[in-house]
């Protein structure tokens, strides 16, 4: 198959690669660019483990063909850390709330929450539930995750 040339910005760095057009964004992120914080669960758009931000919106990277990501701005969990490697307020809050068990769903969960907080720094509980409704967690029962997003919202407000 004829390869295509794709450029995209991931976590602030521009990457240009020649690749098969039928490859998925998740595979390029994990295999070519080594952003292994992106997780694959179902591979069919059901679980949200592969969630990344694309142009500020959460997407299932298992459903995005690499050509669709041309010119886009992608953020993975690795892109949330601060300049000196410090944790993002959402990461701190997930630890404080005990919202991480096996951890497999957490990168996607945090990125969905990040998209929410960027648009609405003070969301209601219903909006938090809606924002993470595409992210399945088989360990925590969700309560601690919702609490973590509320804690992060307060942390971010204190920094403003
Ligand atoms: S791996 Fe993409 S939605 Fe499940
Ligand atoms: S912490 Fe295990 S799936 Fe969510």
mmCIF file with all atom_site columns, C-alpha atoms and ligand atoms in Angstrom:
data_model
loop_
_atom_site.group_PDB
_atom_site.id
_atom_site.type_symbol
_atom_site.label_atom_id
_atom_site.label_alt_id
_atom_site.label_comp_id
_atom_site.label_asym_id
_atom_site.label_entity_id
_atom_site.label_seq_id
_atom_site.pdbx_PDB_ins_code
_atom_site.Cartn_x
_atom_site.Cartn_y
_atom_site.Cartn_z
_atom_site.occupancy
_atom_site.B_iso_or_equiv
_atom_site.pdbx_formal_charge
_atom_site.auth_seq_id
_atom_site.auth_comp_id
_atom_site.auth_asym_id
_atom_site.auth_atom_id
_atom_site.pdbx_PDB_model_num
ATOM   1   C  CA  . UNK A 1 1   ? 0.000   0.000  0.000  1.00 0.00 ? 1   UNK A CA  1
ATOM   2   C  CA  . UNK A 1 2   ? 1.241   3.470  -0.840 1.00 0.00 ? 2   UNK A CA  1
ATOM   3   C  CA  . UNK A 1 3   ? 2.480   5.291  2.245  1.00 0.00 ? 3   UNK A CA  1
ATOM   4   C  CA  . UNK A 1 4   ? 1.285   8.749  3.171  1.00 0.00 ? 4   UNK A CA  1
ATOM   5   C  CA  . UNK A 1 5   ? 3.197   11.561 4.810  1.00 0.00 ? 5   UNK A CA  1
ATOM   6   C  CA  . UNK A 1 6   ? 1.598   12.883 7.964  1.00 0.00 ? 6   UNK A CA  1
ATOM   7   C  CA  . UNK A 1 7   ? 2.578   15.712 10.280 1.00 0.00 ? 7   UNK A CA  1
ATOM   8   C  CA  . UNK A 1 8   ? 0.996   16.220 13.646 1.00 0.00 ? 8   UNK A CA  1
ATOM   9   C  CA  . UNK A 1 9   ? 1.865   17.898 16.902 1.00 0.00 ? 9   UNK A CA  1
ATOM   10  C  CA  . UNK A 1 10  ? 1.877   15.596 19.910 1.00 0.00 ? 10  UNK A CA  1
ATOM   11  C  CA  . UNK A 1 11  ? 2.375   17.002 23.399 1.00 0.00 ? 11  UNK A CA  1
ATOM   12  C  CA  . UNK A 1 12  ? 3.846   20.155 21.907 1.00 0.00 ? 12  UNK A CA  1
ATOM   13  C  CA  . UNK A 1 13  ? 6.331   18.473 19.533 1.00 0.00 ? 13  UNK A CA  1
ATOM   14  C  CA  . UNK A 1 14  ? 5.864   18.203 15.783 1.00 0.00 ? 14  UNK A CA  1
ATOM   15  C  CA  . UNK A 1 15  ? 6.293   14.735 14.288 1.00 0.00 ? 15  UNK A CA  1
ATOM   16  C  CA  . UNK A 1 16  ? 6.365   13.948 10.568 1.00 0.00 ? 16  UNK A CA  1
ATOM   17  C  CA  . UNK A 1 17  ? 6.216   10.348 9.398  1.00 0.00 ? 17  UNK A CA  1
ATOM   18  C  CA  . UNK A 1 18  ? 5.617   8.201  6.345  1.00 0.00 ? 18  UNK A CA  1
ATOM   19  C  CA  . UNK A 1 19  ? 3.155   5.484  7.161  1.00 0.00 ? 19  UNK A CA  1
ATOM   20  C  CA  . UNK A 1 20  ? 0.439   3.209  5.832  1.00 0.00 ? 20  UNK A CA  1
ATOM   21  C  CA  . UNK A 1 21  ? -2.803  5.185  5.559  1.00 0.00 ? 21  UNK A CA  1
ATOM   22  C  CA  . UNK A 1 22  ? -4.816  2.447  7.226  1.00 0.00 ? 22  UNK A CA  1
ATOM   23  C  CA  . UNK A 1 23  ? -2.943  2.620  10.514 1.00 0.00 ? 23  UNK A CA  1
ATOM   24  C  CA  . UNK A 1 24  ? -4.786  3.907  13.553 1.00 0.00 ? 24  UNK A CA  1
ATOM   25  C  CA  . UNK A 1 25  ? -3.742  6.953  15.566 1.00 0.00 ? 25  UNK A CA  1
ATOM   26  C  CA  . UNK A 1 26  ? -3.368  4.763  18.686 1.00 0.00 ? 26  UNK A CA  1
ATOM   27  C  CA  . UNK A 1 27  ? -0.818  2.547  16.932 1.00 0.00 ? 27  UNK A CA  1
ATOM   28  C  CA  . UNK A 1 28  ? 1.259   5.451  15.681 1.00 0.00 ? 28  UNK A CA  1
ATOM   29  C  CA  . UNK A 1 29  ? 1.225   7.067  19.124 1.00 0.00 ? 29  UNK A CA  1
ATOM   30  C  CA  . UNK A 1 30  ? 2.243   3.881  20.919 1.00 0.00 ? 30  UNK A CA  1
ATOM   31  C  CA  . UNK A 1 31  ? 4.483   2.106  18.410 1.00 0.00 ? 31  UNK A CA  1
ATOM   32  C  CA  . UNK A 1 32  ? 6.146   4.906  16.457 1.00 0.00 ? 32  UNK A CA  1
ATOM   33  C  CA  . UNK A 1 33  ? 6.176   7.791  18.928 1.00 0.00 ? 33  UNK A CA  1
ATOM   34  C  CA  . UNK A 1 34  ? 6.416   5.757  22.159 1.00 0.00 ? 34  UNK A CA  1
ATOM   35  C  CA  . UNK A 1 35  ? 3.496   7.413  23.950 1.00 0.00 ? 35  UNK A CA  1
ATOM   36  C  CA  . UNK A 1 36  ? 2.537   4.194  25.663 1.00 0.00 ? 36  UNK A CA  1
ATOM   37  C  CA  . UNK A 1 37  ? 0.327   5.970  28.189 1.00 0.00 ? 37  UNK A CA  1
ATOM   38  C  CA  . UNK A 1 38  ? -2.356  5.579  25.511 1.00 0.00 ? 38  UNK A CA  1
ATOM   39  C  CA  . UNK A 1 39  ? -4.043  2.268  26.298 1.00 0.00 ? 39  UNK A CA  1
ATOM   40  C  CA  . UNK A 1 40  ? -6.000  -0.108 24.100 1.00 0.00 ? 40  UNK A CA  1
ATOM   41  C  CA  . UNK A 1 41  ? -8.955  -1.913 25.625 1.00 0.00 ? 41  UNK A CA  1
ATOM   42  C  CA  . UNK A 1 42  ? -11.721 -2.865 23.205 1.00 0.00 ? 42  UNK A CA  1
ATOM   43  C  CA  . UNK A 1 43  ? -10.334 -1.460 19.954 1.00 0.00 ? 43  UNK A CA  1
ATOM   44  C  CA  . UNK A 1 44  ? -13.874 -0.680 18.778 1.00 0.00 ? 44  UNK A CA  1
ATOM   45  C  CA  . UNK A 1 45  ? -14.743 2.639  20.388 1.00 0.00 ? 45  UNK A CA  1
ATOM   46  C  CA  . UNK A 1 46  ? -16.546 1.237  23.421 1.00 0.00 ? 46  UNK A CA  1
ATOM   47  C  CA  . UNK A 1 47  ? -14.229 1.564  26.433 1.00 0.00 ? 47  UNK A CA  1
ATOM   48  C  CA  . UNK A 1 48  ? -12.444 4.928  26.202 1.00 0.00 ? 48  UNK A CA  1
ATOM   49  C  CA  . UNK A 1 49  ? -9.073  3.534  27.352 1.00 0.00 ? 49  UNK A CA  1
ATOM   50  C  CA  . UNK A 1 50  ? -7.486  4.967  24.203 1.00 0.00 ? 50  UNK A CA  1
ATOM   51  C  CA  . UNK A 1 51  ? -8.851  8.494  24.707 1.00 0.00 ? 51  UNK A CA  1
ATOM   52  C  CA  . UNK A 1 52  ? -6.542  11.338 23.681 1.00 0.00 ? 52  UNK A CA  1
ATOM   53  C  CA  . UNK A 1 53  ? -7.283  14.994 23.057 1.00 0.00 ? 53  UNK A CA  1
ATOM   54  C  CA  . UNK A 1 54  ? -7.339  15.955 19.393 1.00 0.00 ? 54  UNK A CA  1
ATOM   55  C  CA  . UNK A 1 55  ? -7.628  19.695 18.833 1.00 0.00 ? 55  UNK A CA  1
ATOM   56  C  CA  . UNK A 1 56  ? -8.868  19.959 22.409 1.00 0.00 ? 56  UNK A CA  1
ATOM   57  C  CA  . UNK A 1 57  ? -11.609 17.341 22.135 1.00 0.00 ? 57  UNK A CA  1
ATOM   58  C  CA  . UNK A 1 58  ? -11.523 13.813 23.544 1.00 0.00 ? 58  UNK A CA  1
ATOM   59  C  CA  . UNK A 1 59  ? -11.453 11.152 20.820 1.00 0.00 ? 59  UNK A CA  1
ATOM   60  C  CA  . UNK A 1 60  ? -11.079 7.392  20.798 1.00 0.00 ? 60  UNK A CA  1
ATOM   61  C  CA  . UNK A 1 61  ? -7.714  7.030  19.120 1.00 0.00 ? 61  UNK A CA  1
ATOM   62  C  CA  . UNK A 1 62  ? -8.574  3.447  18.124 1.00 0.00 ? 62  UNK A CA  1
ATOM   63  C  CA  . UNK A 1 63  ? -11.193 4.896  15.765 1.00 0.00 ? 63  UNK A CA  1
ATOM   64  C  CA  . UNK A 1 64  ? -9.018  7.573  14.153 1.00 0.00 ? 64  UNK A CA  1
ATOM   65  C  CA  . UNK A 1 65  ? -7.028  6.719  11.034 1.00 0.00 ? 65  UNK A CA  1
ATOM   66  C  CA  . UNK A 1 66  ? -3.663  8.414  10.977 1.00 0.00 ? 66  UNK A CA  1
ATOM   67  C  CA  . UNK A 1 67  ? -4.559  10.451 7.889  1.00 0.00 ? 67  UNK A CA  1
ATOM   68  C  CA  . UNK A 1 68  ? -7.411  12.026 9.835  1.00 0.00 ? 68  UNK A CA  1
ATOM   69  C  CA  . UNK A 1 69  ? -4.887  13.334 12.350 1.00 0.00 ? 69  UNK A CA  1
ATOM   70  C  CA  . UNK A 1 70  ? -2.900  15.268 9.732  1.00 0.00 ? 70  UNK A CA  1
ATOM   71  C  CA  . UNK A 1 71  ? -2.144  18.749 11.036 1.00 0.00 ? 71  UNK A CA  1
ATOM   72  C  CA  . UNK A 1 72  ? -3.833  18.150 14.345 1.00 0.00 ? 72  UNK A CA  1
ATOM   73  C  CA  . UNK A 1 73  ? -2.771  18.910 17.880 1.00 0.00 ? 73  UNK A CA  1
ATOM   74  C  CA  . UNK A 1 74  ? -2.817  15.750 20.005 1.00 0.00 ? 74  UNK A CA  1
ATOM   75  C  CA  . UNK A 1 75  ? -2.374  15.498 23.755 1.00 0.00 ? 75  UNK A CA  1
ATOM   76  C  CA  . UNK A 1 76  ? -1.751  12.200 25.535 1.00 0.00 ? 76  UNK A CA  1
ATOM   77  C  CA  . UNK A 1 77  ? -1.405  11.623 29.266 1.00 0.00 ? 77  UNK A CA  1
ATOM   78  C  CA  . UNK A 1 78  ? 2.350   12.205 28.903 1.00 0.00 ? 78  UNK A CA  1
ATOM   79  C  CA  . UNK A 1 79  ? 1.570   15.739 27.751 1.00 0.00 ? 79  UNK A CA  1
ATOM   80  C  CA  . UNK A 1 80  ? -0.158  16.788 30.965 1.00 0.00 ? 80  UNK A CA  1
ATOM   81  C  CA  . UNK A 1 81  ? 2.893   16.936 33.171 1.00 0.00 ? 81  UNK A CA  1
ATOM   82  C  CA  . UNK A 1 82  ? 4.375   20.336 33.974 1.00 0.00 ? 82  UNK A CA  1
ATOM   83  C  CA  . UNK A 1 83  ? 7.641   21.782 32.668 1.00 0.00 ? 83  UNK A CA  1
ATOM   84  C  CA  . UNK A 1 84  ? 9.628   20.258 35.521 1.00 0.00 ? 84  UNK A CA  1
ATOM   85  C  CA  . UNK A 1 85  ? 7.820   16.941 35.454 1.00 0.00 ? 85  UNK A CA  1
ATOM   86  C  CA  . UNK A 1 86  ? 5.311   17.893 38.138 1.00 0.00 ? 86  UNK A CA  1
ATOM   87  C  CA  . UNK A 1 87  ? 1.940   16.187 38.117 1.00 0.00 ? 87  UNK A CA  1
ATOM   88  C  CA  . UNK A 1 88  ? -1.118  17.865 36.629 1.00 0.00 ? 88  UNK A CA  1
ATOM   89  C  CA  . UNK A 1 89  ? -3.784  18.825 39.226 1.00 0.00 ? 89  UNK A CA  1
ATOM   90  C  CA  . UNK A 1 90  ? -5.997  16.024 37.875 1.00 0.00 ? 90  UNK A CA  1
ATOM   91  C  CA  . UNK A 1 91  ? -3.222  13.478 38.417 1.00 0.00 ? 91  UNK A CA  1
ATOM   92  C  CA  . UNK A 1 92  ? -2.663  14.748 41.966 1.00 0.00 ? 92  UNK A CA  1
ATOM   93  C  CA  . UNK A 1 93  ? -6.398  14.642 42.632 1.00 0.00 ? 93  UNK A CA  1
ATOM   94  C  CA  . UNK A 1 94  ? -6.763  11.072 41.332 1.00 0.00 ? 94  UNK A CA  1
ATOM   95  C  CA  . UNK A 1 95  ? -4.047  9.977  43.760 1.00 0.00 ? 95  UNK A CA  1
ATOM   96  C  CA  . UNK A 1 96  ? -5.558  11.925 46.667 1.00 0.00 ? 96  UNK A CA  1
ATOM   97  C  CA  . UNK A 1 97  ? -9.041  10.521 46.062 1.00 0.00 ? 97  UNK A CA  1
ATOM   98  C  CA  . UNK A 1 98  ? -7.792  6.946  45.738 1.00 0.00 ? 98  UNK A CA  1
ATOM   99  C  CA  . UNK A 1 99  ? -9.298  6.887  42.245 1.00 0.00 ? 99  UNK A CA  1
ATOM   100 C  CA  . UNK A 1 100 ? -6.659  4.626  40.695 1.00 0.00 ? 100 UNK A CA  1
ATOM   101 C  CA  . UNK A 1 101 ? -6.777  0.860  41.087 1.00 0.00 ? 101 UNK A CA  1
ATOM   102 C  CA  . UNK A 1 102 ? -5.386  -1.174 38.176 1.00 0.00 ? 102 UNK A CA  1
ATOM   103 C  CA  . UNK A 1 103 ? -4.903  2.142  36.357 1.00 0.00 ? 103 UNK A CA  1
ATOM   104 C  CA  . UNK A 1 104 ? -5.714  0.923  32.875 1.00 0.00 ? 104 UNK A CA  1
ATOM   105 C  CA  . UNK A 1 105 ? -8.616  3.318  32.311 1.00 0.00 ? 105 UNK A CA  1
ATOM   106 C  CA  . UNK A 1 106 ? -6.974  6.263  34.033 1.00 0.00 ? 106 UNK A CA  1
ATOM   107 C  CA  . UNK A 1 107 ? -5.083  8.010  31.177 1.00 0.00 ? 107 UNK A CA  1
ATOM   108 C  CA  . UNK A 1 108 ? -8.261  8.147  29.108 1.00 0.00 ? 108 UNK A CA  1
ATOM   109 C  CA  . UNK A 1 109 ? -10.378 9.091  32.106 1.00 0.00 ? 109 UNK A CA  1
ATOM   110 C  CA  . UNK A 1 110 ? -8.064  11.966 33.009 1.00 0.00 ? 110 UNK A CA  1
ATOM   111 C  CA  . UNK A 1 111 ? -7.990  13.281 29.437 1.00 0.00 ? 111 UNK A CA  1
ATOM   112 C  CA  . UNK A 1 112 ? -11.803 13.272 29.243 1.00 0.00 ? 112 UNK A CA  1
ATOM   113 C  CA  . UNK A 1 113 ? -11.863 15.139 32.556 1.00 0.00 ? 113 UNK A CA  1
ATOM   114 C  CA  . UNK A 1 114 ? -9.219  17.571 31.299 1.00 0.00 ? 114 UNK A CA  1
ATOM   115 C  CA  . UNK A 1 115 ? -11.341 18.427 28.247 1.00 0.00 ? 115 UNK A CA  1
ATOM   116 C  CA  . UNK A 1 116 ? -14.280 19.066 30.570 1.00 0.00 ? 116 UNK A CA  1
ATOM   117 C  CA  . UNK A 1 117 ? -12.324 21.284 32.978 1.00 0.00 ? 117 UNK A CA  1
ATOM   118 C  CA  . UNK A 1 118 ? -10.820 23.288 30.140 1.00 0.00 ? 118 UNK A CA  1
ATOM   119 C  CA  . UNK A 1 119 ? -14.316 24.147 28.937 1.00 0.00 ? 119 UNK A CA  1
ATOM   120 C  CA  . UNK A 1 120 ? -15.933 24.381 32.346 1.00 0.00 ? 120 UNK A CA  1
ATOM   121 C  CA  . UNK A 1 121 ? -13.600 24.723 35.343 1.00 0.00 ? 121 UNK A CA  1
ATOM   122 C  CA  . UNK A 1 122 ? -16.501 24.295 37.813 1.00 0.00 ? 122 UNK A CA  1
ATOM   123 C  CA  . UNK A 1 123 ? -18.657 21.453 36.465 1.00 0.00 ? 123 UNK A CA  1
ATOM   124 C  CA  . UNK A 1 124 ? -21.614 19.957 38.294 1.00 0.00 ? 124 UNK A CA  1
ATOM   125 C  CA  . UNK A 1 125 ? -21.538 16.286 39.252 1.00 0.00 ? 125 UNK A CA  1
ATOM   126 C  CA  . UNK A 1 126 ? -23.922 15.527 36.386 1.00 0.00 ? 126 UNK A CA  1
ATOM   127 C  CA  . UNK A 1 127 ? -21.567 17.185 33.900 1.00 0.00 ? 127 UNK A CA  1
ATOM   128 C  CA  . UNK A 1 128 ? -18.630 15.213 35.309 1.00 0.00 ? 128 UNK A CA  1
ATOM   129 C  CA  . UNK A 1 129 ? -20.601 11.977 34.882 1.00 0.00 ? 129 UNK A CA  1
ATOM   130 C  CA  . UNK A 1 130 ? -21.508 12.941 31.339 1.00 0.00 ? 130 UNK A CA  1
ATOM   131 C  CA  . UNK A 1 131 ? -17.900 13.830 30.469 1.00 0.00 ? 131 UNK A CA  1
ATOM   132 C  CA  . UNK A 1 132 ? -16.566 10.449 31.603 1.00 0.00 ? 132 UNK A CA  1
ATOM   133 C  CA  . UNK A 1 133 ? -19.532 8.439  30.333 1.00 0.00 ? 133 UNK A CA  1
ATOM   134 C  CA  . UNK A 1 134 ? -17.440 7.098  27.437 1.00 0.00 ? 134 UNK A CA  1
ATOM   135 C  CA  . UNK A 1 135 ? -14.691 5.862  29.763 1.00 0.00 ? 135 UNK A CA  1
ATOM   136 C  CA  . UNK A 1 136 ? -15.314 2.492  31.367 1.00 0.00 ? 136 UNK A CA  1
ATOM   137 C  CA  . UNK A 1 137 ? -13.659 1.506  34.638 1.00 0.00 ? 137 UNK A CA  1
ATOM   138 C  CA  . UNK A 1 138 ? -14.016 -2.022 35.902 1.00 0.00 ? 138 UNK A CA  1
ATOM   139 C  CA  . UNK A 1 139 ? -12.296 -1.441 39.244 1.00 0.00 ? 139 UNK A CA  1
ATOM   140 C  CA  . UNK A 1 140 ? -13.335 1.675  41.105 1.00 0.00 ? 140 UNK A CA  1
ATOM   141 C  CA  . UNK A 1 141 ? -17.104 2.011  40.899 1.00 0.00 ? 141 UNK A CA  1
ATOM   142 C  CA  . UNK A 1 142 ? -16.590 5.591  39.629 1.00 0.00 ? 142 UNK A CA  1
ATOM   143 C  CA  . UNK A 1 143 ? -17.297 7.355  42.969 1.00 0.00 ? 143 UNK A CA  1
ATOM   144 C  CA  . UNK A 1 144 ? -13.647 8.121  43.657 1.00 0.00 ? 144 UNK A CA  1
ATOM   145 C  CA  . UNK A 1 145 ? -13.128 9.222  40.066 1.00 0.00 ? 145 UNK A CA  1
ATOM   146 C  CA  . UNK A 1 146 ? -15.974 11.735 40.283 1.00 0.00 ? 146 UNK A CA  1
ATOM   147 C  CA  . UNK A 1 147 ? -14.583 12.959 43.619 1.00 0.00 ? 147 UNK A CA  1
ATOM   148 C  CA  . UNK A 1 148 ? -11.139 13.316 42.019 1.00 0.00 ? 148 UNK A CA  1
ATOM   149 C  CA  . UNK A 1 149 ? -12.471 15.544 39.245 1.00 0.00 ? 149 UNK A CA  1
ATOM   150 C  CA  . UNK A 1 150 ? -14.166 17.740 41.869 1.00 0.00 ? 150 UNK A CA  1
ATOM   151 C  CA  . UNK A 1 151 ? -10.905 17.979 43.838 1.00 0.00 ? 151 UNK A CA  1
ATOM   152 C  CA  . UNK A 1 152 ? -9.011  18.888 40.653 1.00 0.00 ? 152 UNK A CA  1
ATOM   153 C  CA  . UNK A 1 153 ? -11.552 21.579 39.860 1.00 0.00 ? 153 UNK A CA  1
ATOM   154 C  CA  . UNK A 1 154 ? -10.877 23.172 43.275 1.00 0.00 ? 154 UNK A CA  1
ATOM   155 C  CA  . UNK A 1 155 ? -7.115  22.853 42.848 1.00 0.00 ? 155 UNK A CA  1
ATOM   156 C  CA  . UNK A 1 156 ? -7.250  24.556 39.462 1.00 0.00 ? 156 UNK A CA  1
ATOM   157 C  CA  . UNK A 1 157 ? -9.483  27.330 40.843 1.00 0.00 ? 157 UNK A CA  1
ATOM   158 C  CA  . UNK A 1 158 ? -6.926  27.985 43.615 1.00 0.00 ? 158 UNK A CA  1
ATOM   159 C  CA  . UNK A 1 159 ? -4.182  28.355 41.002 1.00 0.00 ? 159 UNK A CA  1
ATOM   160 C  CA  . UNK A 1 160 ? -6.168  30.873 38.940 1.00 0.00 ? 160 UNK A CA  1
HETATM 161 S  S1  . LIG B 2 .   ? -9.654  0.898  22.860 1.00 0.00 ? 1   LIG B S1  1
HETATM 162 FE FE1 . LIG B 2 .   ? -10.523 2.622  21.897 1.00 0.00 ? 1   LIG B FE1 1
HETATM 163 S  S2  . LIG B 2 .   ? -12.491 2.813  22.781 1.00 0.00 ? 1   LIG B S2  1
HETATM 164 FE FE2 . LIG B 2 .   ? -11.704 0.964  23.629 1.00 0.00 ? 1   LIG B FE2 1
HETATM 165 S  S1  . LIG B 2 .   ? -8.785  1.568  37.628 1.00 0.00 ? 2   LIG B S1  1
HETATM 166 FE FE1 . LIG B 2 .   ? -8.899  -0.413 36.712 1.00 0.00 ? 2   LIG B FE1 1
HETATM 167 S  S2  . LIG B 2 .   ? -10.182 -0.121 34.979 1.00 0.00 ? 2   LIG B S2  1
HETATM 168 FE FE2 . LIG B 2 .   ? -10.274 1.763  36.037 1.00 0.00 ? 2   LIG B FE2 1
#
